[in-house]
Amino acid sequence: MELSVTSTEYTTVNGTSAFVPSPATPYQGDIARYWNAEARPVNLRLGDVDGLYHHHYGIGDVDHAALGDVEDSEYEKKLITELHRLESAQAEVLLDHLGTIGRDDTLVDAGCGRGGSSVMAHQRFGCKVEGVTLSSTQADFGNQRAKELGIDDHVRAQVCNMLDTPFEKGSIAGSWNNESSMYVDLDDLFAEHSRFLKVGGRYVTITGCWNPRYGQPSKWVSQINAHFECNIHSRREYLRAMADNRLVPQAVIDLTPDTLPYWELRATSSLVTGIEEAFINSYKDGSFQYVLIAADRV
């Protein structure tokens, strides 16, 4: 989960037009510091498995045969590999819902983290992927990985505000937020995606949201907010803000049953962060949901 900073319009540097970040709000500054300092093993050790560094969670059934015996000396290594497989499976599902993307298209990964999903998108579609993030540490990390992979001419991360990006109106074929929308106002977020997406372009989000049927955010949701310094929205807020910004949902999929195996496995690992109980309990009591929404720009 991450955010991006407030930005100015274009300015001229050595005769070249450039997009320069302006000072962040106090809240954005706090979030930038949070993610610049973040180096959790649960993110880095999983990424070390194959060089795809994610900042989201996993979906799918656990392959217990691949894990083997818990007493095996290699069990923890196998567990980490399995958690990472579930993470990448989540990103594949998101990319599945982007629709048809051509090699000449450009995609935007809003809140790109260390760039794992951006790399996967380029590998699948052959297109350009522009990542935006608040964290200069994450942007540098993602750009270094793209260079190591020899795809830095197609995959790039930059520090800028996901609510005020440098992309031209109607220039983007598809975009997404993968567990990054809980750091921003949804009306502002979807207004920006609607601005830079071409008509017919596809937007996808996978996100945790509190269930309106529960009444209010539960104590578990409040714990998650405090842990990540974010503000989780309700499912209803997502749909309303999309409707107000010319984004028409084509699919709304409840992934809650699919993500529980990831969390239950992670809770048994050496990579626990202390937030696992809140996710598991809130998913089970129905107060929290893990949802994919795919919407077209009209």
C-alpha positions as a printed Julia matrix, in Angstrom:
298×3 Matrix{Float64}:
   0.0     0.0     0.0
   1.36    3.41   -0.86
   0.59    6.93   -1.96
   2.08    9.65   -4.11
   3.02   13.29   -3.43
   1.48   16.54   -4.55
   2.99   17.9    -7.78
   3.2    21.1    -9.73
   2.55   21.62  -13.42
   5.39   21.41  -15.91
   8.41   23.63  -15.42
  11.49   24.22  -17.56
  14.84   22.77  -16.51
  17.81   23.44  -18.8
  15.4    24.13  -21.62
  13.56   20.83  -21.15
  10.0    20.46  -19.89
   9.94   18.45  -16.66
   7.36   17.48  -14.07
   8.62   18.49  -10.65
   7.11   17.4    -7.32
   6.13   20.25   -5.03
   6.09   20.1    -1.22
   3.87   17.37    0.2
   1.07   17.94    2.68
   1.96   16.95    6.24
   0.01   13.7     5.82
   1.69   12.88    2.54
   5.05   13.66    4.1
   4.29   11.16    6.86
   3.38    8.49    4.32
   6.49    9.21    2.24
   8.66    8.76    5.32
   6.79    5.56    6.2
   7.45    3.93    2.82
  10.95    5.35    2.38
  11.93    3.67    5.65
   9.97    0.44    5.05
  12.12   -2.66    4.58
   9.94   -5.45    5.92
  11.19   -8.98    5.28
   7.66   -9.94    4.26
   8.09   -7.7     1.2
  11.79   -8.13    0.48
  12.28  -11.85    1.17
   9.26  -12.76   -0.91
  10.55  -10.61   -3.77
  13.94  -12.27   -3.55
  12.3   -15.52   -4.73
  12.28  -14.4    -8.38
  13.03  -10.67   -8.41
   9.4    -9.48   -8.53
   8.9    -7.23   -5.51
   5.25   -6.74   -4.6
   3.43   -4.66   -2.03
   0.13   -6.49   -2.06
  -1.32   -9.73   -0.76
  -2.05  -13.09   -2.32
  -4.99  -15.1    -3.58
  -5.62  -18.75   -4.33
  -5.43  -22.12   -2.65
  -2.24  -23.06   -0.86
  -0.27  -25.86   -2.52
   0.34  -27.97    0.57
   2.16  -30.61   -1.47
   4.75  -28.0    -2.42
   5.2   -27.04    1.23
   5.94  -30.57    2.37
   6.58  -31.51    6.0
   6.65  -28.69    8.53
   9.61  -30.4    10.22
  11.66  -30.24    7.03
  14.65  -27.88    7.27
  13.58  -26.35    3.95
   9.97  -25.8     5.05
  10.28  -22.07    5.78
  11.96  -21.43    2.43
   9.16  -23.33    0.69
   6.56  -21.36    2.65
   8.07  -18.05    1.52
   8.08  -19.29   -2.08
   4.42  -20.27   -1.77
   3.42  -16.89   -0.3
   5.17  -15.18   -3.19
   3.42  -17.44   -5.71
   0.07  -16.34   -4.26
   1.14  -12.67   -4.47
   2.0   -13.01   -8.13
  -1.24  -14.89   -8.76
  -3.09  -11.84   -7.41
  -1.26   -9.56   -9.86
  -2.07  -11.92  -12.73
  -5.78  -11.68  -11.91
  -5.57   -7.9   -11.94
  -3.81   -7.94  -15.32
  -6.41  -10.39  -16.66
  -9.04   -7.69  -16.18
  -7.2    -4.98  -18.13
  -8.53   -6.45  -21.37
  -6.73   -6.18  -24.69
  -3.53   -4.14  -24.44
  -1.22   -3.56  -27.42
   2.55   -3.19  -27.53
   2.2     0.49  -28.42
  -0.07    1.24  -25.46
   0.92    2.83  -22.16
  -0.33    1.69  -18.76
  -0.21    3.49  -15.41
   0.54    1.68  -12.15
  -0.7     4.13   -9.52
   1.06    3.45   -6.23
   3.58    1.15   -7.88
   5.71    0.24   -4.88
   8.9    -1.53   -5.9
   7.43   -2.26   -9.32
   6.6    -5.97   -9.37
   3.22   -5.52  -11.07
   4.68   -3.04  -13.57
   7.27   -5.59  -14.65
   4.62   -8.3   -14.97
   2.42   -6.02  -17.09
   5.27   -5.31  -19.52
   6.2    -8.98  -19.67
   2.63   -9.88  -20.56
   1.7    -7.09  -22.98
   5.05   -5.76  -24.24
   3.81   -2.21  -23.61
   5.17    0.77  -21.67
   4.29    0.98  -17.97
   4.54    4.2   -15.99
   4.63    3.76  -12.23
   3.98    6.56   -9.75
   4.73    6.49   -6.05
   5.34    8.83   -3.17
   8.45    6.94   -2.11
  11.74    7.91   -3.75
  13.27    4.78   -2.21
  10.71    2.58   -3.94
  10.99    4.44   -7.25
  14.78    4.06   -7.23
  14.47    0.38   -6.37
  11.95   -0.26   -9.16
  13.99    1.62  -11.74
  17.12   -0.31  -10.8
  15.25   -3.61  -11.2
  13.94   -2.52  -14.62
  17.51   -1.66  -15.64
  18.79   -5.03  -14.44
  16.08   -6.74  -16.46
  16.91   -4.67  -19.55
  13.41   -3.18  -19.74
  14.07    0.32  -18.41
  13.06    1.73  -21.8
   9.56    0.36  -21.16
   9.11    0.32  -17.37
   9.68    3.42  -15.27
   8.76    4.63  -11.8
   8.65    8.27  -10.79
   7.89   10.22   -7.66
   4.72   12.2    -8.25
   1.18   12.59   -7.04
  -1.23    9.92   -8.23
  -3.91   12.61   -7.98
  -2.02   15.0   -10.29
   0.07   13.09  -12.81
   2.02   14.34  -15.85
   0.19   12.08  -18.3
  -1.71   13.78  -21.13
  -5.48   13.7   -21.21
  -6.8    10.57  -22.92
  -3.32    9.12  -23.49
  -3.45    5.97  -21.34
  -4.94    2.62  -22.38
  -5.27    1.15  -18.91
  -4.44    1.85  -15.29
  -4.74    0.36  -11.85
  -4.4     0.75   -8.11
  -3.27   -2.42   -6.4
  -3.9    -1.88   -2.67
  -2.95    1.8    -2.87
  -6.31    3.62   -3.0
  -6.78    3.73    0.78
  -4.34    6.63    1.03
  -6.33    9.1    -1.05
  -9.75   10.66   -1.58
 -11.58    8.45   -4.06
 -13.27   11.28   -5.97
  -9.9    12.91   -6.58
  -8.33    9.58   -7.5
 -10.95    8.54  -10.02
 -11.13   12.03  -11.51
  -7.43   11.73  -12.35
  -7.71    8.22  -13.8
 -10.71    9.38  -15.84
  -8.7    12.35  -17.12
  -5.71   10.44  -18.46
  -7.54    7.29  -19.62
  -8.7     7.23  -23.2
 -12.42    6.65  -23.8
 -12.89    2.91  -23.58
  -9.76    2.55  -21.44
  -9.9     0.14  -18.53
  -9.28    0.87  -14.86
  -8.83   -1.93  -12.32
  -8.44   -1.87   -8.57
  -7.91   -4.61   -6.05
  -8.45   -3.31   -2.56
  -9.55   -4.05    0.94
 -12.74   -2.2     1.83
 -15.08   -2.21    4.79
 -18.46   -3.78    4.23
 -21.37   -1.26    4.35
 -23.65   -4.03    5.56
 -21.58   -4.2     8.74
 -22.64   -0.62    9.52
 -19.32    1.04   10.3
 -15.64    0.1    10.14
 -15.04   -2.66   12.68
 -12.33   -2.67   15.35
 -10.28   -4.92   13.06
 -10.51   -2.41   10.2
  -9.49    0.36   12.61
  -6.42   -1.67   13.56
  -5.47   -2.07    9.91
  -5.88    1.68    9.36
  -3.62    2.43   12.31
  -1.0    -0.14   11.26
  -0.62    1.24    7.72
  -1.5     4.89    8.53
  -4.27    4.76    5.93
  -8.02    5.33    5.61
  -9.87    2.28    4.26
 -12.98    3.14    2.24
 -16.25    1.24    2.0
 -17.25   -0.72   -1.08
 -20.13    1.72   -1.59
 -17.73    4.66   -1.7
 -15.76    3.04   -4.53
 -18.81    2.47   -6.69
 -20.23    5.94   -6.04
 -16.96    7.74   -6.8
 -16.51    5.74  -10.01
 -20.02    6.62  -11.17
 -19.3    10.3   -10.51
 -16.15   10.18  -12.65
 -17.23    8.41  -15.84
 -15.92    4.99  -14.79
 -18.53    2.28  -15.37
 -17.9    -1.02  -13.53
 -17.77   -4.08  -15.77
 -16.87   -6.53  -13.0
 -17.11   -6.47   -9.2
 -15.57   -9.61   -7.72
 -15.4   -10.55   -4.05
 -11.94  -12.08   -3.56
 -12.31  -12.47    0.21
 -12.54  -16.29    0.19
  -9.55  -16.38   -2.18
  -7.27  -14.29    0.02
  -7.95  -16.01    3.36
  -5.59  -18.95    2.59
  -2.75  -16.47    2.03
  -3.32  -14.81    5.39
  -3.73  -18.06    7.29
  -0.46  -19.34    5.81
   1.37  -16.09    6.44
   0.27  -16.16   10.1
   2.29  -19.39   10.53
   5.48  -17.98    9.03
   8.49  -16.2    10.5
   7.45  -13.07    8.56
   4.49  -12.07   10.72
   4.09   -8.34   11.29
   1.37   -8.42   13.94
  -1.48   -7.41   11.63
  -2.38  -10.9    10.42
  -5.03  -11.46   13.12
  -6.92   -8.3    12.15
  -7.09   -9.35    8.5
  -8.16  -12.91    9.25
 -10.8   -11.97   11.81
 -12.28   -9.11    9.77
 -12.54  -11.29    6.66
 -14.21  -14.03    8.66
 -16.74  -11.8    10.46
 -17.7   -10.04    7.22
 -16.68   -6.53    8.27
 -13.85   -6.37    5.72
 -13.77   -7.51    2.1
 -11.11   -7.99   -0.55
 -12.58   -6.79   -3.83
 -11.62   -6.41   -7.49
 -13.44   -3.74   -9.5
 -12.83   -3.31  -13.22
 -14.37   -0.24  -14.87
 -14.36    1.31  -18.34
 -13.9     5.0   -19.06
 -16.97    6.32  -20.92
